[in-house]
Amino acid sequence: MHLRVVEIFCDVAQLRSFSKGAAVHGVSQSSASQAVHLLEQRLGTELIDRSKRPFELTPAGQVYYDGCRDLLERYRAIEDQVQQIHNRVVGTVRVAAIYSVGLMQMELYVKEFEERYPHAHVRLEYLHPDEVYAQLLADEADLGLVSFPRRGGDFASMEWQEQPIVLVVPPGHRLARRHSIMIRELAGEDYVGFTRDLTIRREVDRWLKRHRVSVNVVHEFDNIENIKRAIEVGSGVALLPGPTVRQEAAVGSLAAVPLDDARLFRPLGIVHKRHKQLTNAMQKLVELLRHNPATHDRADHVAAAAPPAEPSPAPAVERNAGGAAPAAGGGERPSRATPRVKSPRGKVAVAGARHAPKRVCLPPEQ
C-alpha cells in the first residue's frame, strides 16, 4: 500500500473531514474519499462511519489510525535522520496555535520558513488553547503556540514573546488622545472582558485587585476579536495585548493607550510534548520564531498619524510581581480554521455576547 494513501487517511481521520484532509495534500475531496475507500477494500472493513455528522472512526478505523499514526511518526523520524546527514531540512511541521498570536505574523513566518527550506512545509491550525494541548498530547501537532504556556508535566515550553498590555478604547473616548494613563483612571469604566475560564482574565482581575481598581464588566467574550468589535461600537473599554490591536489603531477604529504606573505582559510560548524528538525542520522553525524578530516587526509595524496628545501624570513604573507576567496554562479562545495558513472567519457580532453582572467590584488582593 502506497504510504501517501495512509497519510491521507490519517489526516482525514484527524481533522474529521474529507475536504480538510484533501486540502492538506493538495488533492480533491473525491480523491481523498477514494483513497480511504481503497484502504477499506484492502482491509475488508469500514474504517469510517459516514452515517454520522461529523463522521466517526469505527473501532477498526481507530485501531488502524492509531497504528498508522505511530508508523508515520517513526518513518518521518528515520527519514529526518537520513536527511540530517546531508544537512537537509525536509518534512512537514504541524503547528497548533491560538488565534491571537497574529495571523499576519504567522503568514510571514511560514512564508520565510518555506523560502529558506523549500523541501519543508508548515501546516498551521488555529484552535482553542485546550485543543492545542490535546493535539500535542495525541501527537497530532508537533508544536503549539499559546499564551501563558504551561510548564512541567507532559509539556516543555520555550519563551517566545512578551506582549505589553494596553488600554483599548473607542476613538471618541475621553482617554483616546492620551499618550499614556495612570491605572486608577480606569476606575468606574464600562469594561469588556474575557470569560472567567481564561487565564488572561484571571491575570487581569488579579492585577486590578492589586491596584484597587473597580470596573463595570458589561460584556464577556472568549476571544479578542469579539472584544475589539464590542469596543468599536462603544460598549466599553478593555485591557488587551498591544500587538493584537495595532491594525485597528493604525486605521483609527480603536485607540491603544499605554499604562504609566503598572506594567502587565502577556507571555507567548512555544510548547511541545515533553521528551518528543524534534526533527530538523521543527528545530529550524523554532529558531526562526525565536531568533528572527525582523519578521515579527514587519508584521507589527504600522505607520499611523498620531493624534495630538494630552499630558499625563508622571509615571511610577512597576512591573508585575517577579519582574514578568506569571506563566500558567490558558489563553483566549480563537475560532477554528482549516489547516495551512487560512484566515479564520469567527463570528464577531456583539449580539452574541454573554452578559455579565452590571457591576463587579474587585477588592484589594489579600
PDB file of N, CA and C in Angstrom, residues 257-303:
ATOM      1  N   VAL A 257      -3.819  52.866  24.406  1.00  0.00           N
ATOM      2  CA  VAL A 257      -3.158  53.804  25.311  1.00  0.00           C
ATOM      3  C   VAL A 257      -2.279  53.033  26.295  1.00  0.00           C
ATOM      4  N   PRO A 258      -0.957  53.280  26.299  1.00  0.00           N
ATOM      5  CA  PRO A 258      -0.070  52.594  27.255  1.00  0.00           C
ATOM      6  C   PRO A 258      -0.382  52.988  28.695  1.00  0.00           C
ATOM      7  N   LEU A 259       0.009  52.127  29.628  1.00  0.00           N
ATOM      8  CA  LEU A 259      -0.200  52.368  31.051  1.00  0.00           C
ATOM      9  C   LEU A 259       1.094  52.847  31.676  1.00  0.00           C
ATOM     10  N   ASP A 260       0.991  53.884  32.503  1.00  0.00           N
ATOM     11  CA  ASP A 260       2.173  54.513  33.081  1.00  0.00           C
ATOM     12  C   ASP A 260       2.675  53.814  34.333  1.00  0.00           C
ATOM     13  N   ASP A 261       1.771  53.588  35.284  1.00  0.00           N
ATOM     14  CA  ASP A 261       2.210  53.233  36.629  1.00  0.00           C
ATOM     15  C   ASP A 261       2.166  51.742  36.909  1.00  0.00           C
ATOM     16  N   ALA A 262       1.950  50.938  35.902  1.00  0.00           N
ATOM     17  CA  ALA A 262       1.965  49.487  36.084  1.00  0.00           C
ATOM     18  C   ALA A 262       2.284  48.843  34.745  1.00  0.00           C
ATOM     19  N   ARG A 263       2.947  47.708  34.778  1.00  0.00           N
ATOM     20  CA  ARG A 263       3.300  47.001  33.555  1.00  0.00           C
ATOM     21  C   ARG A 263       2.803  45.569  33.649  1.00  0.00           C
ATOM     22  N   LEU A 264       1.988  45.189  32.707  1.00  0.00           N
ATOM     23  CA  LEU A 264       1.498  43.817  32.631  1.00  0.00           C
ATOM     24  C   LEU A 264       1.801  43.294  31.244  1.00  0.00           C
ATOM     25  N   PHE A 265       2.241  42.047  31.162  1.00  0.00           N
ATOM     26  CA  PHE A 265       2.597  41.458  29.884  1.00  0.00           C
ATOM     27  C   PHE A 265       1.864  40.141  29.690  1.00  0.00           C
ATOM     28  N   ARG A 266       1.522  39.861  28.449  1.00  0.00           N
ATOM     29  CA  ARG A 266       1.015  38.531  28.103  1.00  0.00           C
ATOM     30  C   ARG A 266       2.178  37.744  27.502  1.00  0.00           C
ATOM     31  N   PRO A 267       2.625  36.674  28.164  1.00  0.00           N
ATOM     32  CA  PRO A 267       3.707  35.870  27.594  1.00  0.00           C
ATOM     33  C   PRO A 267       3.177  34.898  26.550  1.00  0.00           C
ATOM     34  N   LEU A 268       3.863  34.798  25.432  1.00  0.00           N
ATOM     35  CA  LEU A 268       3.596  33.780  24.424  1.00  0.00           C
ATOM     36  C   LEU A 268       4.731  32.776  24.453  1.00  0.00           C
ATOM     37  N   GLY A 269       4.404  31.508  24.326  1.00  0.00           N
ATOM     38  CA  GLY A 269       5.421  30.476  24.371  1.00  0.00           C
ATOM     39  C   GLY A 269       5.239  29.440  23.279  1.00  0.00           C
ATOM     40  N   ILE A 270       6.308  28.719  23.007  1.00  0.00           N
ATOM     41  CA  ILE A 270       6.304  27.597  22.076  1.00  0.00           C
ATOM     42  C   ILE A 270       6.366  26.331  22.921  1.00  0.00           C
ATOM     43  N   VAL A 271       5.376  25.473  22.797  1.00  0.00           N
ATOM     44  CA  VAL A 271       5.316  24.278  23.632  1.00  0.00           C
ATOM     45  C   VAL A 271       5.337  23.031  22.752  1.00  0.00           C
ATOM     46  N   HIS A 272       5.815  21.944  23.329  1.00  0.00           N
ATOM     47  CA  HIS A 272       5.776  20.658  22.651  1.00  0.00           C
ATOM     48  C   HIS A 272       5.714  19.569  23.709  1.00  0.00           C
ATOM     49  N   LYS A 273       5.378  18.391  23.280  1.00  0.00           N
ATOM     50  CA  LYS A 273       5.289  17.254  24.193  1.00  0.00           C
ATOM     51  C   LYS A 273       6.666  16.944  24.761  1.00  0.00           C
ATOM     52  N   ARG A 274       6.716  16.785  26.070  1.00  0.00           N
ATOM     53  CA  ARG A 274       7.998  16.505  26.724  1.00  0.00           C
ATOM     54  C   ARG A 274       8.572  15.181  26.195  1.00  0.00           C
ATOM     55  N   HIS A 275       9.870  15.176  26.005  1.00  0.00           N
ATOM     56  CA  HIS A 275      10.617  14.017  25.503  1.00  0.00           C
ATOM     57  C   HIS A 275      10.359  13.741  24.022  1.00  0.00           C
ATOM     58  N   LYS A 276       9.609  14.597  23.348  1.00  0.00           N
ATOM     59  CA  LYS A 276       9.418  14.421  21.913  1.00  0.00           C
ATOM     60  C   LYS A 276      10.701  14.806  21.188  1.00  0.00           C
ATOM     61  N   GLN A 277      11.124  13.971  20.274  1.00  0.00           N
ATOM     62  CA  GLN A 277      12.320  14.271  19.495  1.00  0.00           C
ATOM     63  C   GLN A 277      11.936  15.213  18.357  1.00  0.00           C
ATOM     64  N   LEU A 278      12.460  16.426  18.390  1.00  0.00           N
ATOM     65  CA  LEU A 278      12.138  17.408  17.358  1.00  0.00           C
ATOM     66  C   LEU A 278      12.969  17.135  16.111  1.00  0.00           C
ATOM     67  N   THR A 279      12.305  17.083  14.982  1.00  0.00           N
ATOM     68  CA  THR A 279      13.020  16.877  13.724  1.00  0.00           C
ATOM     69  C   THR A 279      13.817  18.127  13.372  1.00  0.00           C
ATOM     70  N   ASN A 280      14.659  17.988  12.363  1.00  0.00           N
ATOM     71  CA  ASN A 280      15.453  19.120  11.918  1.00  0.00           C
ATOM     72  C   ASN A 280      14.553  20.276  11.485  1.00  0.00           C
ATOM     73  N   ALA A 281      13.459  19.967  10.777  1.00  0.00           N
ATOM     74  CA  ALA A 281      12.545  21.010  10.320  1.00  0.00           C
ATOM     75  C   ALA A 281      11.883  21.723  11.500  1.00  0.00           C
ATOM     76  N   MET A 282      11.484  20.962  12.524  1.00  0.00           N
ATOM     77  CA  MET A 282      10.878  21.572  13.711  1.00  0.00           C
ATOM     78  C   MET A 282      11.868  22.507  14.399  1.00  0.00           C
ATOM     79  N   GLN A 283      13.106  22.053  14.543  1.00  0.00           N
ATOM     80  CA  GLN A 283      14.118  22.883  15.198  1.00  0.00           C
ATOM     81  C   GLN A 283      14.383  24.165  14.416  1.00  0.00           C
ATOM     82  N   LYS A 284      14.399  24.067  13.085  1.00  0.00           N
ATOM     83  CA  LYS A 284      14.630  25.257  12.268  1.00  0.00           C
ATOM     84  C   LYS A 284      13.473  26.241  12.392  1.00  0.00           C
ATOM     85  N   LEU A 285      12.237  25.743  12.494  1.00  0.00           N
ATOM     86  CA  LEU A 285      11.101  26.649  12.657  1.00  0.00           C
ATOM     87  C   LEU A 285      11.165  27.343  14.014  1.00  0.00           C
ATOM     88  N   VAL A 286      11.516  26.600  15.059  1.00  0.00           N
ATOM     89  CA  VAL A 286      11.662  27.208  16.390  1.00  0.00           C
ATOM     90  C   VAL A 286      12.736  28.292  16.356  1.00  0.00           C
ATOM     91  N   GLU A 287      13.853  28.014  15.700  1.00  0.00           N
ATOM     92  CA  GLU A 287      14.916  29.022  15.583  1.00  0.00           C
ATOM     93  C   GLU A 287      14.405  30.275  14.892  1.00  0.00           C
ATOM     94  N   LEU A 288      13.636  30.094  13.825  1.00  0.00           N
ATOM     95  CA  LEU A 288      13.117  31.250  13.093  1.00  0.00           C
ATOM     96  C   LEU A 288      12.172  32.061  13.962  1.00  0.00           C
ATOM     97  N   LEU A 289      11.293  31.386  14.688  1.00  0.00           N
ATOM     98  CA  LEU A 289      10.330  32.083  15.538  1.00  0.00           C
ATOM     99  C   LEU A 289      11.025  32.856  16.655  1.00  0.00           C
ATOM    100  N   ARG A 290      12.041  32.237  17.265  1.00  0.00           N
ATOM    101  CA  ARG A 290      12.650  32.827  18.456  1.00  0.00           C
ATOM    102  C   ARG A 290      13.769  33.812  18.150  1.00  0.00           C
ATOM    103  N   HIS A 291      14.442  33.636  17.019  1.00  0.00           N
ATOM    104  CA  HIS A 291      15.653  34.426  16.779  1.00  0.00           C
ATOM    105  C   HIS A 291      15.577  35.306  15.543  1.00  0.00           C
ATOM    106  N   ASN A 292      14.375  35.501  15.024  1.00  0.00           N
ATOM    107  CA  ASN A 292      14.251  36.384  13.868  1.00  0.00           C
ATOM    108  C   ASN A 292      13.130  37.389  14.106  1.00  0.00           C
ATOM    109  N   PRO A 293      13.350  38.357  15.025  1.00  0.00           N
ATOM    110  CA  PRO A 293      12.306  39.341  15.318  1.00  0.00           C
ATOM    111  C   PRO A 293      11.960  40.225  14.148  1.00  0.00           C
ATOM    112  N   ALA A 294      12.809  40.270  13.128  1.00  0.00           N
ATOM    113  CA  ALA A 294      12.524  41.141  11.988  1.00  0.00           C
ATOM    114  C   ALA A 294      11.202  40.774  11.329  1.00  0.00           C
ATOM    115  N   THR A 295      10.896  39.472  11.270  1.00  0.00           N
ATOM    116  CA  THR A 295       9.625  39.036  10.692  1.00  0.00           C
ATOM    117  C   THR A 295       8.474  39.558  11.526  1.00  0.00           C
ATOM    118  N   HIS A 296       8.615  39.430  12.843  1.00  0.00           N
ATOM    119  CA  HIS A 296       7.586  39.933  13.750  1.00  0.00           C
ATOM    120  C   HIS A 296       7.425  41.437  13.619  1.00  0.00           C
ATOM    121  N   ASP A 297       8.545  42.139  13.512  1.00  0.00           N
ATOM    122  CA  ASP A 297       8.490  43.592  13.407  1.00  0.00           C
ATOM    123  C   ASP A 297       7.832  44.037  12.111  1.00  0.00           C
ATOM    124  N   ARG A 298       8.099  43.334  11.005  1.00  0.00           N
ATOM    125  CA  ARG A 298       7.478  43.714   9.742  1.00  0.00           C
ATOM    126  C   ARG A 298       5.967  43.564   9.807  1.00  0.00           C
ATOM    127  N   ALA A 299       5.517  42.526  10.520  1.00  0.00           N
ATOM    128  CA  ALA A 299       4.079  42.311  10.621  1.00  0.00           C
ATOM    129  C   ALA A 299       3.434  43.349  11.525  1.00  0.00           C
ATOM    130  N   ASP A 300       4.147  43.740  12.581  1.00  0.00           N
ATOM    131  CA  ASP A 300       3.565  44.652  13.566  1.00  0.00           C
ATOM    132  C   ASP A 300       3.672  46.115  13.181  1.00  0.00           C
ATOM    133  N   HIS A 301       4.644  46.460  12.356  1.00  0.00           N
ATOM    134  CA  HIS A 301       4.908  47.870  12.081  1.00  0.00           C
ATOM    135  C   HIS A 301       3.794  48.473  11.231  1.00  0.00           C
ATOM    136  N   VAL A 302       3.165  49.488  11.753  1.00  0.00           N
ATOM    137  CA  VAL A 302       2.108  50.184  11.020  1.00  0.00           C
ATOM    138  C   VAL A 302       2.363  51.679  11.137  1.00  0.00           C
ATOM    139  N   ALA A 303       2.431  52.356   9.991  1.00  0.00           N
ATOM    140  CA  ALA A 303       2.640  53.802  10.024  1.00  0.00           C
ATOM    141  C   ALA A 303       1.295  54.487  10.161  1.00  0.00           C
TER     142      ALA A 303
END
